[in-house]
Short mmCIF file of C-alpha atoms in Angstrom, two decimals:
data_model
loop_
_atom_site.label_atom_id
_atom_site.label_comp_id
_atom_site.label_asym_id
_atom_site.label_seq_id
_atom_site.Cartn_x
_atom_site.Cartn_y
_atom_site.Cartn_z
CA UNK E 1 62.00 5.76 -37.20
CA UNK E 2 63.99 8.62 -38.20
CA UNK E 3 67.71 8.09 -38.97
CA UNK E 4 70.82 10.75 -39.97
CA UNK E 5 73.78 9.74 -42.36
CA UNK E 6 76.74 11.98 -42.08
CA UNK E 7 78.90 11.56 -45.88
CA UNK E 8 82.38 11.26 -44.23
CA UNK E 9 83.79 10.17 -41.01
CA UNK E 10 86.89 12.66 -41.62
CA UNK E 11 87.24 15.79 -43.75
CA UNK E 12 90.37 17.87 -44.25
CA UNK E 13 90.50 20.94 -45.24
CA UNK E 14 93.06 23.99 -45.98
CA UNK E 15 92.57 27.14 -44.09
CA UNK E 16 91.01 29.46 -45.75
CA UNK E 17 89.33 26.37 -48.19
CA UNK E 18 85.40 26.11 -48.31
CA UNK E 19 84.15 23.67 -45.87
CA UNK E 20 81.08 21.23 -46.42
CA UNK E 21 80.16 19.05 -44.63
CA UNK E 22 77.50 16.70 -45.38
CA UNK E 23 73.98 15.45 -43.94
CA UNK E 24 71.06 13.50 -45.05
CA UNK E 25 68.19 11.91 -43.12
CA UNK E 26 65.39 10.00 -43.39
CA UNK E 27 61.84 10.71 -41.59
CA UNK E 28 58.18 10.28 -42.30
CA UNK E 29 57.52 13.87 -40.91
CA UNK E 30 58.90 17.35 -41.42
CA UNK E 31 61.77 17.38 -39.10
CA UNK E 32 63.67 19.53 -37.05
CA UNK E 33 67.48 19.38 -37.97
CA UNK E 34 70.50 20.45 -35.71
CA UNK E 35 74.31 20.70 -36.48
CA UNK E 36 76.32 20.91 -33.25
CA UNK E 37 80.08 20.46 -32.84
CA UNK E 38 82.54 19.23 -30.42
CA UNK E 39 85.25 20.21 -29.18
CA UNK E 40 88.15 17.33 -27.52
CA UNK E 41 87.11 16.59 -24.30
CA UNK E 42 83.85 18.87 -24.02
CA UNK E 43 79.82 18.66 -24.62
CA UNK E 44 78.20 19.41 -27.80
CA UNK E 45 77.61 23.63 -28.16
CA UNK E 46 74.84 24.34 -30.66
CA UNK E 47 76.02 25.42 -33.93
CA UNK E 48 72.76 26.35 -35.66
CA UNK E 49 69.00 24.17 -36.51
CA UNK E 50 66.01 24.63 -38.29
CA UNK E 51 62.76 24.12 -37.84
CA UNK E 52 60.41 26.53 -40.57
CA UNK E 53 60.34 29.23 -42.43
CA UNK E 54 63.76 30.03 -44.65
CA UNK E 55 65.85 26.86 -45.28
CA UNK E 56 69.17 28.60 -45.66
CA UNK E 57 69.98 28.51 -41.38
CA UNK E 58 72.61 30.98 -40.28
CA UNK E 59 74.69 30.16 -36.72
CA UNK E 60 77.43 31.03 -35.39
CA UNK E 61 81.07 31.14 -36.18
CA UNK E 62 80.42 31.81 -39.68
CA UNK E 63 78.85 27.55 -40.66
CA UNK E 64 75.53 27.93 -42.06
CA UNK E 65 72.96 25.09 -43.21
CA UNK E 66 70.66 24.44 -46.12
CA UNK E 67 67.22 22.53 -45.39
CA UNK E 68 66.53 20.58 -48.56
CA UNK E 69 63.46 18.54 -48.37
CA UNK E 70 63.26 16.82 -52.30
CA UNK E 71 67.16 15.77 -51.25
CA UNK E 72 66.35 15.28 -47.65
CA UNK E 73 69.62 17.26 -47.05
CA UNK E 74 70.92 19.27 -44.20
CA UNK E 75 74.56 20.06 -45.30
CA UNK E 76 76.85 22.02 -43.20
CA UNK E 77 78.93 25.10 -44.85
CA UNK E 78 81.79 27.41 -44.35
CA UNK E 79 83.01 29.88 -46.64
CA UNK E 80 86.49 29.84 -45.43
CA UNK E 81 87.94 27.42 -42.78
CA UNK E 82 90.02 28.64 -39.76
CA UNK E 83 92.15 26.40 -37.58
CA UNK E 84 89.91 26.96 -34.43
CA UNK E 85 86.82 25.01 -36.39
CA UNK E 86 88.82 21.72 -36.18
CA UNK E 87 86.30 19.20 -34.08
CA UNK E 88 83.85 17.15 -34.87
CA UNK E 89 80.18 17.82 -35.97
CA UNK E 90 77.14 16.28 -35.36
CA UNK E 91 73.78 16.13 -37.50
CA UNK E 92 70.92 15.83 -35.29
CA UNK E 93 67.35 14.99 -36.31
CA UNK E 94 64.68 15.88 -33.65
CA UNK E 95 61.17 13.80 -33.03
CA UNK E 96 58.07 15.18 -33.25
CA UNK E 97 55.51 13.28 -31.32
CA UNK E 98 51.63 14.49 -31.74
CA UNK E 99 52.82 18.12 -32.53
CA UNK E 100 54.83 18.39 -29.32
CA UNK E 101 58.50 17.63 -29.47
CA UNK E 102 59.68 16.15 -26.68
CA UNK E 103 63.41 17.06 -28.21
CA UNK E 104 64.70 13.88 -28.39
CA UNK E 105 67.47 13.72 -30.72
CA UNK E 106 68.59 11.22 -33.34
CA UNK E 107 72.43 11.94 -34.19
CA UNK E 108 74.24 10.92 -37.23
CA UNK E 109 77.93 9.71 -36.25
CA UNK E 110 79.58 12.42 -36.42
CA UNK E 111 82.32 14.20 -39.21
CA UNK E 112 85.78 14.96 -37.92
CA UNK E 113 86.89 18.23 -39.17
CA UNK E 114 90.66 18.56 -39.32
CA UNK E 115 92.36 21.76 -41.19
CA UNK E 116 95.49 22.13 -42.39
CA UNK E 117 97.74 25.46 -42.39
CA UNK R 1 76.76 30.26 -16.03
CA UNK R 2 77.01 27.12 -14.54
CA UNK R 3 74.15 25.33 -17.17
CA UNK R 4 74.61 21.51 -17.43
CA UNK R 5 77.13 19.87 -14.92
CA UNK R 6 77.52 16.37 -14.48
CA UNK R 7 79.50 14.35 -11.78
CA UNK R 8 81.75 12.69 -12.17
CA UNK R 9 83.89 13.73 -14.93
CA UNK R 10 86.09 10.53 -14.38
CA UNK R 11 85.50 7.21 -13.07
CA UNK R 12 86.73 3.48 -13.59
CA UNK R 13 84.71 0.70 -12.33
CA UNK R 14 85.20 -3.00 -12.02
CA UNK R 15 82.79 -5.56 -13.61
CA UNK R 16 79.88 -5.99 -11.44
CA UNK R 17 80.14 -3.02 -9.56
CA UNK R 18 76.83 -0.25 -9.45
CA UNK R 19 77.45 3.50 -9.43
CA UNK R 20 75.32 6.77 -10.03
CA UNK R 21 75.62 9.61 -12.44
CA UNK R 22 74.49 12.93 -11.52
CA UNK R 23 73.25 15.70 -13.58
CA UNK R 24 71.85 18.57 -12.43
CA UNK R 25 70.65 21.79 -14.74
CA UNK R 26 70.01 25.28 -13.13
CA UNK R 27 67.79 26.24 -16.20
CA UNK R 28 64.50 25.35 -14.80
CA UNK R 29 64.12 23.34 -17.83
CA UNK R 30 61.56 20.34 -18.05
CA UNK R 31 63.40 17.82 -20.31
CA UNK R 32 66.04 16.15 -18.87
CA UNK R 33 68.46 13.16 -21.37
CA UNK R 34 70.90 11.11 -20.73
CA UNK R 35 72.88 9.93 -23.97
CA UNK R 36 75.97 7.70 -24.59
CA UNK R 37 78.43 8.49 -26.95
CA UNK R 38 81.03 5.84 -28.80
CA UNK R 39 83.33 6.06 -31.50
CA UNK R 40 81.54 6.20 -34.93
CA UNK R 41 78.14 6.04 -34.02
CA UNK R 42 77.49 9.46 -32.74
CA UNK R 43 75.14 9.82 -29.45
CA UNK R 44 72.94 7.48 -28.52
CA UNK R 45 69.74 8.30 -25.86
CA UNK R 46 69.89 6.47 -23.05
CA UNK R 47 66.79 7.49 -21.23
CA UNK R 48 64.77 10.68 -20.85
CA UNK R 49 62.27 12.75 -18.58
CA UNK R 50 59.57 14.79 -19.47
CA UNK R 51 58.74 16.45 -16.08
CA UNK R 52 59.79 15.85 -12.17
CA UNK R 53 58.62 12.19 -11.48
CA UNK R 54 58.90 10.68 -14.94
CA UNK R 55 60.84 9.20 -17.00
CA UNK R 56 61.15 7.06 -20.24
CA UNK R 57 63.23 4.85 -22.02
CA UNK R 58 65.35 5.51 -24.57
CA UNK R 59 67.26 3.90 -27.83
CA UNK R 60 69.67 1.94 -25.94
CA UNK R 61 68.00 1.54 -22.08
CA UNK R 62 69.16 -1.89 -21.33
CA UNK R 63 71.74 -1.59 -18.40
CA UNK R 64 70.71 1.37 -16.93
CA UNK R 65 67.75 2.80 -14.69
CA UNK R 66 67.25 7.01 -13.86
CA UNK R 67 65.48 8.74 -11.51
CA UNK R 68 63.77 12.34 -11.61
CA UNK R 69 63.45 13.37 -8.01
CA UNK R 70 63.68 16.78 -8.73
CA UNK R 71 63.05 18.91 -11.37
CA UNK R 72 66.76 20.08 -11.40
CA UNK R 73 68.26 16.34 -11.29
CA UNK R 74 68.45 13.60 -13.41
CA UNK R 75 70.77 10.54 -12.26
CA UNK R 76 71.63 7.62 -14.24
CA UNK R 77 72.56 4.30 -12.53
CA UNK R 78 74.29 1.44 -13.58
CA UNK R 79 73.15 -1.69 -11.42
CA UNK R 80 76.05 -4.09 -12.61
CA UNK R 81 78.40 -1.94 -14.74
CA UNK R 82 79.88 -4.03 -17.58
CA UNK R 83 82.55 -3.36 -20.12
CA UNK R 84 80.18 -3.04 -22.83
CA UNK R 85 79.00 0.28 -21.00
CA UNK R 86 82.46 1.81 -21.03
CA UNK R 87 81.76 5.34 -22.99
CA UNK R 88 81.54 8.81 -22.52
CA UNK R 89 78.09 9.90 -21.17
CA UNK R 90 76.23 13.29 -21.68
CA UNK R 91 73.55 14.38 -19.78
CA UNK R 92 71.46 16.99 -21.79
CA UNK R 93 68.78 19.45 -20.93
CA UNK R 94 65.47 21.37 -22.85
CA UNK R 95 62.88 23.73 -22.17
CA UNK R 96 59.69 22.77 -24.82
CA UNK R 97 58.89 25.54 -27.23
CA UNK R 98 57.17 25.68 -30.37
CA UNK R 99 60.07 26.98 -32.51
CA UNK R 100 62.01 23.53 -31.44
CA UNK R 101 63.89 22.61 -28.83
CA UNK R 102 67.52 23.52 -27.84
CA UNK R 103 69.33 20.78 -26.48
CA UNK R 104 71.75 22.27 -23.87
CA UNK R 105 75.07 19.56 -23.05
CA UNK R 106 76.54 18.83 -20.15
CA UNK R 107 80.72 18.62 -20.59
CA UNK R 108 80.48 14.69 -20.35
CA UNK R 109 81.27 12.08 -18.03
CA UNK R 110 84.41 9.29 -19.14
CA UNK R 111 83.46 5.76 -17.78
CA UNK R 112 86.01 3.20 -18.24
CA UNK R 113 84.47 -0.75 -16.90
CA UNK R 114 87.44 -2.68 -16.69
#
């Protein structure tokens, strides 16, 4: 079974300050990984994933993610955190099931951003 | 773009009672989810469909049945709602590709079981 352990239920951060935000899984098979955030009160938008080639992902509003396989990390970075990215993010490991995913999703708990002025 | 929807956004039930959640994606997309979503333990899949006509269990099933009618719709019932399902549910959609999937979010439905 595949699992996802997010370091940090709560991270706080200045603006402007680097944000990182951390990810490891577990799974027998290369995976495909996900960030997504959330806003309060809304569904989960799509930040960025991976799934081959280059293991630095770029997404969108400025976060991107490095695929580490020997650390079996997927950590989340920003070079410079503006109010507006305060939510909280999810880590999100996907199954692969005889070479077709069905995209089922295995989500780590979740990391509260908060940023300070 | 109207994507994911679900209804209702809201509800409260008593113990005991049975209602229906609907979801309905205008993507054309095969793969249809419903999760759950609690404090400190992220989302949780509920039950899932791979095509019109089928569907699967999930992680956390027990409680709950779904039906795939139509490709569009997936609805998630509660039989005998109890407080232990009081959570925020998301109803999620994906079209299969072979650069991995994309799972789209509905905005959520709040279910209180009082």
């Amino acid at each position: 079974a595949q699992s996802v352990t997010q370091l940090g239920s709560h991270v706080s951060v200045s603006e402007g300050a680097l944000v990182l935000l951390r990810c490891n899984y577990s799974s027998s098979v290369p995976p495909y990984l996900f960030w997504y955030v959330q806003y309060p009160n809304q569904g989960l938008q799509l930040l960025l994933k991976y799934t081959t080639g280059a293991t630095l992902v770029k997404g969108i509003n400025g976060f991107e993610a490095e695929f580490k396989k020997s650390e079996t990390s997927f950590h989340l970075t920003k070079p410079s955190a503006h109010m507006s990215d305060a939510a909280e993010y999810f880590c999100a490991v996907g199954e692969i099931a005889g070479g077709t995913s069905y995209g089922k999703l295995t989500f780590g708990q979740g990391t509260i951003l908060t940023v300070h002025p | 773009n109207a994507g994911v929807t679900q209804t209702p956004k809201f509800r409260v039930l008593k113990t005991g009672q049975s209602m229906t959640l609907l979801c309905a994606q205008d993507m054309n997309h095969e793969y249809m989810y419903w999760y759950r979503q609690d404090p400190g333990m992220g989302l949780r899949l509920i039950h899932y469909s791979v095509g019109e006509g089928t569907t699967a269990k999930g992680e956390v099933p027990d409680g709950y049945n779904v039906s795939r009618l139509k490709k569009q719709n997936f609805l998630l019932g509660l039989e005998s709602a109890a407080p232990s399902q009081t959570s925020v549910y998301f109803c999620a959609s994906s079209y299969d590709s072979s650069s991995g999937n994309t799972i789209y979010f509905g905005e959520g439905s709040w279910l209180t079981v009082v």
